[in-house]
Amino acid sequence: MSIGLIITALVLSVFGGTGVFFFKKRGRTRATKTDPTLKSVALTSPSHGTLSSIPNLQSPAGLDKKLEKTRGSLFGKLAQFLSKGAAGGVSDSDWESIEEVFLAADVGHGTSQILLSAAREALKMERPKELKEILREVSGSFFSSQAHGELQIQTEIKPLVISIVGVNGAGKTTTIGKLAHQLQKSGRTVLLGAVDTFRAGAISQLKVWADRTGAQFVTGREGADPGAVAFDSVTAAKARGLDVVLLDTAGRLHTKSNLMEELKKIHRVVKKVIPEAPHETWLVIDGTLGQNSVIQAKEFQKAIPLTGVIITKLDGTAKGGAVLAIAAELKLPIRYIGIGESVEDLTPFEPKAFVDAILG
């Protein structure tokens, strides 16, 4: 049996519901001219037609450096075991240590079992020298069911309404600012809707980003009805013929049911302006949370239909392995990753570049 078939069988067995593996717990509003200097290329997508793409401002070499903490803590620690495998000397205790490395990096039980099983099969097939490449292939397979990276949309959709959701502290507002920056530089006209009317400073923070990026801005008074602000934002963008609306929603803890009901209401309200809106709903996840981010995302999925994920703060954590679990378990496109504080450090997610960066 080829390694490719083995990988497929492993993924289906763990995440397809057959229950092959058993896991044990371990104790541990103004308009500003846009900057026309940066050119972008029109791309196509089966579902959304054409729109100039948001340029990828992060080089592969830069990505490699930004993810060095994950690479060092996860696959860097596997080097000694891989060399043992090449010598045919991986013991049962070594396998347990390898599993511990995966779990410590928050890869998760399911994804860890797939990686371990593929490695064991490689040894059985007398291909120990290819262990690292096999791990690279298996890691890449977690992303194969979705089209990741930047969204391509029809130019006829005006405005495209994107609802940005997530708990407080994940970096929603900053992410929205960076998205606005990249969209404006690629020639799109953007409106930021300050729908989070409850968090202290949320409106002023978003206004700073609107001023900085040249995006238009709609808000209400602090404590105003979020649905009304969302309605006004989409209505204004439609009347002005703008390209994109980014809605900055509230982000109380995901365990609070009133937040989820509020998000549902916001989405119902914007449909009164544009029946298909919001066209996209992206969940912003704090990359430092590791496996907790998967639990968090599932709570949002129960309440509202998510169409993508943005993972932030990956440069400051050794838990970047959770990205593998997010892709495997949530079955959602990972649109962007945040890998630094700079406005340029929000990059469209490219599975191969990510896997190469964490494997080395």
mmCIF file of C-alpha atoms in Angstrom:
data_model
loop_
_atom_site.group_PDB
_atom_site.id
_atom_site.type_symbol
_atom_site.label_atom_id
_atom_site.label_comp_id
_atom_site.label_asym_id
_atom_site.label_seq_id
_atom_site.Cartn_x
_atom_site.Cartn_y
_atom_site.Cartn_z
ATOM 1 C CA MET A 1 0.000 0.000 0.000
ATOM 2 C CA SER A 2 1.346 3.468 -0.889
ATOM 3 C CA ILE A 3 1.922 6.134 1.730
ATOM 4 C CA GLY A 4 -0.702 8.299 0.003
ATOM 5 C CA LEU A 5 -3.368 5.628 0.466
ATOM 6 C CA ILE A 6 -2.263 5.099 4.054
ATOM 7 C CA ILE A 7 -2.641 8.812 4.770
ATOM 8 C CA THR A 8 -6.128 8.866 3.273
ATOM 9 C CA ALA A 9 -7.175 5.853 5.301
ATOM 10 C CA LEU A 10 -5.782 7.351 8.503
ATOM 11 C CA VAL A 11 -7.533 10.678 8.043
ATOM 12 C CA LEU A 12 -10.850 8.983 7.322
ATOM 13 C CA SER A 13 -10.496 6.639 10.255
ATOM 14 C CA VAL A 14 -9.758 9.369 12.786
ATOM 15 C CA PHE A 15 -12.026 12.153 11.540
ATOM 16 C CA GLY A 16 -14.524 10.118 9.541
ATOM 17 C CA GLY A 17 -16.195 8.642 12.586
ATOM 18 C CA THR A 18 -15.002 5.035 12.408
ATOM 19 C CA GLY A 19 -13.324 5.185 15.801
ATOM 20 C CA VAL A 20 -10.256 3.142 14.905
ATOM 21 C CA PHE A 21 -7.970 4.836 17.404
ATOM 22 C CA PHE A 22 -8.339 4.973 21.157
ATOM 23 C CA PHE A 23 -6.870 7.933 22.972
ATOM 24 C CA LYS A 24 -5.819 8.145 26.600
ATOM 25 C CA LYS A 25 -5.759 11.340 28.597
ATOM 26 C CA ARG A 26 -2.432 12.613 29.764
ATOM 27 C CA GLY A 27 -1.999 14.680 32.904
ATOM 28 C CA ARG A 28 -0.605 17.809 31.577
ATOM 29 C CA THR A 29 -17.845 57.865 8.259
ATOM 30 C CA ARG A 30 -15.141 59.735 5.960
ATOM 31 C CA ALA A 31 -13.788 58.929 2.551
ATOM 32 C CA THR A 32 -10.073 59.114 1.739
ATOM 33 C CA LYS A 33 -8.258 58.471 -1.516
ATOM 34 C CA THR A 34 -6.708 55.050 -1.748
ATOM 35 C CA ASP A 35 -3.069 54.322 -2.542
ATOM 36 C CA PRO A 36 -2.918 53.210 -6.208
ATOM 37 C CA THR A 37 0.774 52.332 -6.145
ATOM 38 C CA LEU A 38 0.414 48.648 -5.368
ATOM 39 C CA LYS A 39 -0.874 46.612 -8.288
ATOM 40 C CA SER A 40 -2.865 43.428 -7.876
ATOM 41 C CA VAL A 41 -3.828 40.601 -10.170
ATOM 42 C CA ALA A 42 -7.385 39.460 -10.902
ATOM 43 C CA LEU A 43 -7.917 35.834 -9.962
ATOM 44 C CA THR A 44 -10.905 33.514 -10.191
ATOM 45 C CA SER A 45 -12.744 31.152 -7.906
ATOM 46 C CA PRO A 46 -15.459 28.613 -8.788
ATOM 47 C CA SER A 47 -17.822 30.088 -6.207
ATOM 48 C CA HIS A 48 -17.142 33.786 -6.314
ATOM 49 C CA GLY A 49 -15.902 34.854 -9.747
ATOM 50 C CA THR A 50 -13.284 37.618 -9.918
ATOM 51 C CA LEU A 51 -11.850 40.382 -7.812
ATOM 52 C CA SER A 52 -8.363 41.784 -7.562
ATOM 53 C CA SER A 53 -6.544 39.762 -4.976
ATOM 54 C CA ILE A 54 -5.195 41.110 -1.731
ATOM 55 C CA PRO A 55 -1.430 41.051 -2.291
ATOM 56 C CA ASN A 56 0.611 38.670 -0.193
ATOM 57 C CA LEU A 57 3.077 40.968 1.523
ATOM 58 C CA GLN A 58 4.919 38.287 3.490
ATOM 59 C CA SER A 59 7.775 36.398 1.855
ATOM 60 C CA PRO A 60 8.294 32.655 2.474
ATOM 61 C CA ALA A 61 11.625 33.442 4.133
ATOM 62 C CA GLY A 62 9.875 35.868 6.465
ATOM 63 C CA LEU A 63 7.235 33.286 7.301
ATOM 64 C CA ASP A 64 9.941 30.794 8.188
ATOM 65 C CA LYS A 65 11.432 33.221 10.693
ATOM 66 C CA LYS A 66 8.070 34.205 12.158
ATOM 67 C CA LEU A 67 7.176 30.584 12.914
ATOM 68 C CA GLU A 68 10.514 29.577 14.402
ATOM 69 C CA LYS A 69 9.049 29.052 17.896
ATOM 70 C CA THR A 70 6.662 26.401 16.628
ATOM 71 C CA ARG A 71 9.349 24.842 14.469
ATOM 72 C CA GLY A 72 11.742 24.655 17.409
ATOM 73 C CA SER A 73 9.273 23.243 19.901
ATOM 74 C CA LEU A 74 7.515 20.840 17.568
ATOM 75 C CA PHE A 75 9.419 19.395 14.671
ATOM 76 C CA GLY A 76 12.790 20.619 15.860
ATOM 77 C CA LYS A 77 12.542 18.248 18.807
ATOM 78 C CA LEU A 78 11.767 15.373 16.467
ATOM 79 C CA ALA A 79 15.169 15.502 14.785
ATOM 80 C CA GLN A 80 16.798 13.055 17.186
ATOM 81 C CA PHE A 81 13.961 10.580 16.768
ATOM 82 C CA LEU A 82 14.041 10.880 12.999
ATOM 83 C CA SER A 83 17.746 10.065 13.042
ATOM 84 C CA LYS A 84 17.014 7.050 15.224
ATOM 85 C CA GLY A 85 14.404 5.974 12.702
ATOM 86 C CA ALA A 86 16.993 6.131 9.961
ATOM 87 C CA ALA A 87 19.124 3.786 12.057
ATOM 88 C CA GLY A 88 16.171 1.494 12.679
ATOM 89 C CA GLY A 89 16.185 2.111 16.397
ATOM 90 C CA VAL A 90 12.911 3.782 17.403
ATOM 91 C CA SER A 91 11.693 2.181 20.629
ATOM 92 C CA ASP A 92 8.228 2.195 22.179
ATOM 93 C CA SER A 93 9.378 4.851 24.630
ATOM 94 C CA ASP A 94 10.620 6.932 21.705
ATOM 95 C CA TRP A 95 7.167 6.767 20.118
ATOM 96 C CA GLU A 96 5.631 7.927 23.382
ATOM 97 C CA SER A 97 8.096 10.810 23.510
ATOM 98 C CA ILE A 98 7.237 11.772 19.945
ATOM 99 C CA GLU A 99 3.547 11.762 20.833
ATOM 100 C CA GLU A 100 4.290 13.980 23.820
ATOM 101 C CA VAL A 101 6.055 16.443 21.505
ATOM 102 C CA PHE A 102 2.972 16.645 19.285
ATOM 103 C CA LEU A 103 0.622 17.076 22.229
ATOM 104 C CA ALA A 104 2.828 19.722 23.849
ATOM 105 C CA ALA A 105 2.613 21.736 20.633
ATOM 106 C CA ASP A 106 -1.199 21.369 20.749
ATOM 107 C CA VAL A 107 -1.381 19.338 17.568
ATOM 108 C CA GLY A 108 -4.204 17.402 19.239
ATOM 109 C CA HIS A 109 -4.889 13.716 19.769
ATOM 110 C CA GLY A 110 -6.463 12.971 16.390
ATOM 111 C CA THR A 111 -3.842 14.690 14.276
ATOM 112 C CA SER A 112 -1.059 13.265 16.456
ATOM 113 C CA GLN A 113 -2.295 9.729 15.884
ATOM 114 C CA ILE A 114 -2.365 10.258 12.120
ATOM 115 C CA LEU A 115 1.202 11.577 12.098
ATOM 116 C CA LEU A 116 2.464 8.785 14.353
ATOM 117 C CA SER A 117 0.740 6.044 12.380
ATOM 118 C CA ALA A 118 2.126 7.311 9.083
ATOM 119 C CA ALA A 119 5.623 7.331 10.592
ATOM 120 C CA ARG A 120 5.215 3.775 11.874
ATOM 121 C CA GLU A 121 4.035 2.618 8.452
ATOM 122 C CA ALA A 122 7.084 4.234 6.869
ATOM 123 C CA LEU A 123 9.334 2.165 9.107
ATOM 124 C CA LYS A 124 7.407 -1.008 8.312
ATOM 125 C CA MET A 125 7.871 -0.279 4.627
ATOM 126 C CA GLU A 126 11.586 0.250 5.254
ATOM 127 C CA ARG A 127 11.454 3.909 4.325
ATOM 128 C CA PRO A 128 12.870 5.466 7.516
ATOM 129 C CA LYS A 129 15.029 7.961 5.659
ATOM 130 C CA GLU A 130 11.843 9.506 4.254
ATOM 131 C CA LEU A 131 10.175 10.053 7.630
ATOM 132 C CA LYS A 132 10.448 13.826 7.526
ATOM 133 C CA GLU A 133 9.026 14.023 4.020
ATOM 134 C CA ILE A 134 6.212 11.689 5.018
ATOM 135 C CA LEU A 135 5.382 13.933 7.981
ATOM 136 C CA ARG A 136 5.407 16.854 5.554
ATOM 137 C CA GLU A 137 3.003 15.004 3.240
ATOM 138 C CA VAL A 138 0.674 14.003 6.066
ATOM 139 C CA SER A 139 0.653 17.516 7.532
ATOM 140 C CA GLY A 140 -0.221 18.917 4.125
ATOM 141 C CA SER A 141 -3.091 16.449 3.758
ATOM 142 C CA PHE A 142 -4.971 18.107 6.625
ATOM 143 C CA PHE A 143 -5.528 21.136 4.402
ATOM 144 C CA SER A 144 -6.622 19.302 1.258
ATOM 145 C CA SER A 145 -10.398 19.475 1.791
ATOM 146 C CA GLN A 146 -10.632 23.279 1.603
ATOM 147 C CA ALA A 147 -9.433 26.119 -0.600
ATOM 148 C CA HIS A 148 -7.368 28.121 1.871
ATOM 149 C CA GLY A 149 -5.969 31.606 1.543
ATOM 150 C CA GLU A 150 -7.418 34.879 0.357
ATOM 151 C CA LEU A 151 -11.017 34.968 -0.877
ATOM 152 C CA GLN A 152 -11.732 35.801 -4.502
ATOM 153 C CA ILE A 153 -15.163 37.315 -5.134
ATOM 154 C CA GLN A 154 -17.323 38.634 -7.936
ATOM 155 C CA THR A 155 -16.823 42.252 -8.866
ATOM 156 C CA GLU A 156 -20.616 42.399 -9.254
ATOM 157 C CA ILE A 157 -21.076 41.893 -5.502
ATOM 158 C CA LYS A 158 -21.134 45.408 -4.074
ATOM 159 C CA PRO A 159 -20.624 45.622 -1.282
ATOM 160 C CA LEU A 160 -19.188 42.330 -0.129
ATOM 161 C CA VAL A 161 -20.173 42.089 3.531
ATOM 162 C CA ILE A 162 -17.735 40.273 5.805
ATOM 163 C CA SER A 163 -18.714 39.731 9.423
ATOM 164 C CA ILE A 164 -15.675 39.341 11.671
ATOM 165 C CA VAL A 165 -16.419 37.407 14.871
ATOM 166 C CA GLY A 166 -14.451 36.062 17.818
ATOM 167 C CA VAL A 167 -13.926 36.506 21.540
ATOM 168 C CA ASN A 168 -12.323 39.580 23.062
ATOM 169 C CA GLY A 169 -8.551 39.483 22.995
ATOM 170 C CA ALA A 170 -8.232 37.434 19.814
ATOM 171 C CA GLY A 171 -7.273 40.500 17.795
ATOM 172 C CA LYS A 172 -10.440 41.124 15.764
ATOM 173 C CA THR A 173 -10.172 44.890 15.510
ATOM 174 C CA THR A 174 -6.467 44.859 14.678
ATOM 175 C CA THR A 175 -7.060 42.141 12.093
ATOM 176 C CA ILE A 176 -9.844 44.204 10.528
ATOM 177 C CA GLY A 177 -7.485 47.166 10.330
ATOM 178 C CA LYS A 178 -4.841 45.085 8.579
ATOM 179 C CA LEU A 179 -7.425 43.662 6.167
ATOM 180 C CA ALA A 180 -8.616 47.185 5.394
ATOM 181 C CA HIS A 181 -5.030 48.267 4.748
ATOM 182 C CA GLN A 182 -4.408 45.454 2.280
ATOM 183 C CA LEU A 183 -7.773 45.874 0.560
ATOM 184 C CA GLN A 184 -7.312 49.625 0.164
ATOM 185 C CA LYS A 185 -3.792 49.164 -1.223
ATOM 186 C CA SER A 186 -5.108 46.661 -3.756
ATOM 187 C CA GLY A 187 -7.592 49.241 -5.022
ATOM 188 C CA ARG A 188 -10.721 48.218 -3.121
ATOM 189 C CA THR A 189 -12.941 50.738 -1.340
ATOM 190 C CA VAL A 190 -13.689 49.693 2.226
ATOM 191 C CA LEU A 191 -16.093 50.658 4.990
ATOM 192 C CA LEU A 192 -15.509 49.675 8.610
ATOM 193 C CA GLY A 193 -18.628 49.161 10.712
ATOM 194 C CA ALA A 194 -18.111 49.610 14.470
ATOM 195 C CA VAL A 195 -20.701 47.041 15.503
ATOM 196 C CA ASP A 196 -18.987 46.343 18.833
ATOM 197 C CA THR A 197 -20.687 49.107 20.796
ATOM 198 C CA PHE A 198 -20.096 47.600 24.239
ATOM 199 C CA ARG A 199 -16.354 47.104 24.709
ATOM 200 C CA ALA A 200 -14.686 50.197 26.086
ATOM 201 C CA GLY A 201 -12.477 51.752 23.428
ATOM 202 C CA ALA A 202 -13.646 49.481 20.601
ATOM 203 C CA ILE A 203 -15.160 52.304 18.552
ATOM 204 C CA SER A 204 -12.184 54.645 18.943
ATOM 205 C CA GLN A 205 -9.745 51.829 18.144
ATOM 206 C CA LEU A 206 -11.550 51.028 14.898
ATOM 207 C CA LYS A 207 -11.761 54.744 14.044
ATOM 208 C CA VAL A 208 -7.966 54.959 14.328
ATOM 209 C CA TRP A 209 -7.674 52.137 11.799
ATOM 210 C CA ALA A 210 -10.161 53.841 9.468
ATOM 211 C CA ASP A 211 -8.112 57.046 9.586
ATOM 212 C CA ARG A 212 -4.861 55.151 9.117
ATOM 213 C CA THR A 213 -6.021 53.088 6.139
ATOM 214 C CA GLY A 214 -8.312 55.596 4.434
ATOM 215 C CA ALA A 215 -11.340 53.375 4.913
ATOM 216 C CA GLN A 216 -14.771 54.889 5.475
ATOM 217 C CA PHE A 217 -16.321 54.513 8.919
ATOM 218 C CA VAL A 218 -19.778 54.096 10.418
ATOM 219 C CA THR A 219 -20.570 53.949 14.112
ATOM 220 C CA GLY A 220 -23.221 54.640 16.717
ATOM 221 C CA ARG A 221 -23.018 55.886 20.261
ATOM 222 C CA GLU A 222 -21.349 53.680 22.857
ATOM 223 C CA GLY A 223 -23.960 51.179 23.995
ATOM 224 C CA ALA A 224 -26.044 51.633 20.830
ATOM 225 C CA ASP A 225 -27.864 48.698 19.290
ATOM 226 C CA PRO A 226 -25.267 46.645 17.342
ATOM 227 C CA GLY A 227 -27.855 45.551 14.786
ATOM 228 C CA ALA A 228 -28.678 49.169 13.977
ATOM 229 C CA VAL A 229 -24.999 49.988 13.408
ATOM 230 C CA ALA A 230 -24.606 46.940 11.161
ATOM 231 C CA PHE A 231 -27.711 47.977 9.205
ATOM 232 C CA ASP A 232 -26.424 51.551 8.788
ATOM 233 C CA SER A 233 -22.974 50.303 7.741
ATOM 234 C CA VAL A 234 -24.243 48.051 4.965
ATOM 235 C CA THR A 235 -26.819 50.631 3.851
ATOM 236 C CA ALA A 236 -24.145 53.345 3.592
ATOM 237 C CA ALA A 237 -21.712 51.125 1.693
ATOM 238 C CA LYS A 238 -24.430 50.073 -0.745
ATOM 239 C CA ALA A 239 -25.510 53.671 -1.359
ATOM 240 C CA ARG A 240 -21.912 54.778 -1.959
ATOM 241 C CA GLY A 241 -21.048 51.870 -4.254
ATOM 242 C CA LEU A 242 -18.215 50.635 -2.052
ATOM 243 C CA ASP A 243 -16.543 47.264 -2.516
ATOM 244 C CA VAL A 244 -16.244 45.767 0.956
ATOM 245 C CA VAL A 245 -17.821 46.158 4.392
ATOM 246 C CA LEU A 246 -15.941 44.780 7.398
ATOM 247 C CA LEU A 247 -18.155 44.461 10.474
ATOM 248 C CA ASP A 248 -16.320 44.523 13.803
ATOM 249 C CA THR A 249 -18.625 42.579 16.120
ATOM 250 C CA ALA A 250 -18.639 42.225 19.896
ATOM 251 C CA GLY A 251 -16.610 39.455 21.474
ATOM 252 C CA ARG A 252 -17.659 38.477 24.922
ATOM 253 C CA LEU A 253 -16.686 34.983 26.021
ATOM 254 C CA HIS A 254 -18.075 32.271 23.767
ATOM 255 C CA THR A 255 -19.793 30.668 26.763
ATOM 256 C CA LYS A 256 -22.201 33.611 26.957
ATOM 257 C CA SER A 257 -25.317 32.722 24.986
ATOM 258 C CA ASN A 258 -26.350 36.373 24.603
ATOM 259 C CA LEU A 259 -23.298 36.999 22.393
ATOM 260 C CA MET A 260 -24.340 34.259 19.998
ATOM 261 C CA GLU A 261 -27.919 35.555 19.912
ATOM 262 C CA GLU A 262 -26.595 39.042 19.225
ATOM 263 C CA LEU A 263 -24.535 37.763 16.281
ATOM 264 C CA LYS A 264 -27.587 35.989 14.867
ATOM 265 C CA LYS A 265 -29.573 39.223 15.143
ATOM 266 C CA ILE A 266 -26.853 41.235 13.386
ATOM 267 C CA HIS A 267 -26.843 38.778 10.511
ATOM 268 C CA ARG A 268 -30.649 38.873 10.237
ATOM 269 C CA VAL A 269 -30.613 42.669 10.160
ATOM 270 C CA VAL A 270 -28.036 43.028 7.365
ATOM 271 C CA LYS A 271 -30.108 40.643 5.238
ATOM 272 C CA LYS A 272 -32.783 43.342 5.168
ATOM 273 C CA VAL A 273 -30.346 45.452 3.140
ATOM 274 C CA ILE A 274 -28.722 42.670 1.108
ATOM 275 C CA PRO A 275 -30.508 39.296 1.324
ATOM 276 C CA GLU A 276 -27.277 37.343 0.748
ATOM 277 C CA ALA A 277 -25.342 39.203 3.450
ATOM 278 C CA PRO A 278 -23.179 38.587 5.267
ATOM 279 C CA HIS A 279 -21.450 36.956 2.327
ATOM 280 C CA GLU A 280 -18.634 35.782 4.578
ATOM 281 C CA THR A 281 -18.307 35.218 8.323
ATOM 282 C CA TRP A 282 -14.730 34.830 9.512
ATOM 283 C CA LEU A 283 -13.754 33.719 12.979
ATOM 284 C CA VAL A 284 -10.617 35.294 14.437
ATOM 285 C CA ILE A 285 -8.748 32.870 16.699
ATOM 286 C CA ASP A 286 -5.882 33.604 19.077
ATOM 287 C CA GLY A 287 -3.111 31.236 17.980
ATOM 288 C CA THR A 288 -1.594 31.142 21.459
ATOM 289 C CA LEU A 289 -4.656 29.289 22.788
ATOM 290 C CA GLY A 290 -3.696 26.035 21.116
ATOM 291 C CA GLN A 291 -6.368 23.321 21.379
ATOM 292 C CA ASN A 292 -8.697 25.687 23.227
ATOM 293 C CA SER A 293 -9.097 27.541 19.935
ATOM 294 C CA VAL A 294 -10.714 24.455 18.399
ATOM 295 C CA ILE A 295 -13.214 24.246 21.265
ATOM 296 C CA GLN A 296 -13.919 27.954 20.912
ATOM 297 C CA ALA A 297 -14.496 27.692 17.167
ATOM 298 C CA LYS A 298 -16.951 24.821 17.573
ATOM 299 C CA GLU A 299 -19.085 26.973 19.884
ATOM 300 C CA PHE A 300 -19.309 29.660 17.212
ATOM 301 C CA GLN A 301 -20.069 27.048 14.548
ATOM 302 C CA LYS A 302 -23.090 25.909 16.528
ATOM 303 C CA ALA A 303 -24.563 29.410 16.466
ATOM 304 C CA ILE A 304 -23.673 30.893 13.084
ATOM 305 C CA PRO A 305 -22.416 29.538 9.752
ATOM 306 C CA LEU A 306 -18.700 30.265 9.551
ATOM 307 C CA THR A 307 -17.007 30.492 6.161
ATOM 308 C CA GLY A 308 -13.404 30.971 7.217
ATOM 309 C CA VAL A 309 -10.852 31.336 9.985
ATOM 310 C CA ILE A 310 -8.098 33.858 10.691
ATOM 311 C CA ILE A 311 -5.454 32.730 13.179
ATOM 312 C CA THR A 312 -3.520 35.496 14.932
ATOM 313 C CA LYS A 313 -0.366 35.756 17.079
ATOM 314 C CA LEU A 314 1.365 32.720 15.563
ATOM 315 C CA ASP A 315 4.735 34.445 15.787
ATOM 316 C CA GLY A 316 4.620 34.546 19.574
ATOM 317 C CA THR A 317 3.699 30.964 20.348
ATOM 318 C CA ALA A 318 5.109 27.466 20.244
ATOM 319 C CA LYS A 319 1.561 26.129 19.817
ATOM 320 C CA GLY A 320 1.321 26.662 16.071
ATOM 321 C CA GLY A 321 0.729 22.942 15.700
ATOM 322 C CA ALA A 322 -2.893 23.671 16.585
ATOM 323 C CA VAL A 323 -3.295 24.979 13.031
ATOM 324 C CA LEU A 324 -3.149 21.350 11.883
ATOM 325 C CA ALA A 325 -5.959 20.415 14.267
ATOM 326 C CA ILE A 326 -8.020 23.446 13.251
ATOM 327 C CA ALA A 327 -7.798 22.454 9.588
ATOM 328 C CA ALA A 328 -8.493 18.772 10.252
ATOM 329 C CA GLU A 329 -11.354 19.141 12.718
ATOM 330 C CA LEU A 330 -13.179 22.316 11.681
ATOM 331 C CA LYS A 331 -13.102 21.732 7.923
ATOM 332 C CA LEU A 332 -13.033 25.500 7.364
ATOM 333 C CA PRO A 333 -10.778 27.520 5.047
ATOM 334 C CA ILE A 334 -7.967 29.272 6.883
ATOM 335 C CA ARG A 335 -8.003 32.665 5.185
ATOM 336 C CA TYR A 336 -5.143 34.500 6.878
ATOM 337 C CA ILE A 337 -2.595 34.112 9.638
ATOM 338 C CA GLY A 338 -1.213 36.880 11.826
ATOM 339 C CA ILE A 339 2.541 36.621 12.288
ATOM 340 C CA GLY A 340 3.541 39.940 13.810
ATOM 341 C CA GLU A 341 2.499 43.405 14.929
ATOM 342 C CA SER A 342 3.252 45.191 11.660
ATOM 343 C CA VAL A 343 0.365 46.115 9.392
ATOM 344 C CA GLU A 344 2.033 43.906 6.793
ATOM 345 C CA ASP A 345 2.077 40.870 9.095
ATOM 346 C CA LEU A 346 -1.321 39.513 8.095
ATOM 347 C CA THR A 347 -0.674 37.077 5.278
ATOM 348 C CA PRO A 348 -2.970 34.885 3.178
ATOM 349 C CA PHE A 349 -2.605 31.349 4.438
ATOM 350 C CA GLU A 350 -0.678 29.015 2.151
ATOM 351 C CA PRO A 351 -0.674 25.417 3.451
ATOM 352 C CA LYS A 352 2.560 24.347 1.752
ATOM 353 C CA ALA A 353 4.480 27.415 2.928
ATOM 354 C CA PHE A 354 3.169 26.888 6.457
ATOM 355 C CA VAL A 355 4.108 23.208 6.586
ATOM 356 C CA ASP A 356 7.545 23.944 5.132
ATOM 357 C CA ALA A 357 8.076 26.670 7.740
ATOM 358 C CA ILE A 358 7.244 24.485 10.747
ATOM 359 C CA LEU A 359 9.120 21.457 9.430
ATOM 360 C CA GLY A 360 12.226 23.318 8.375
#
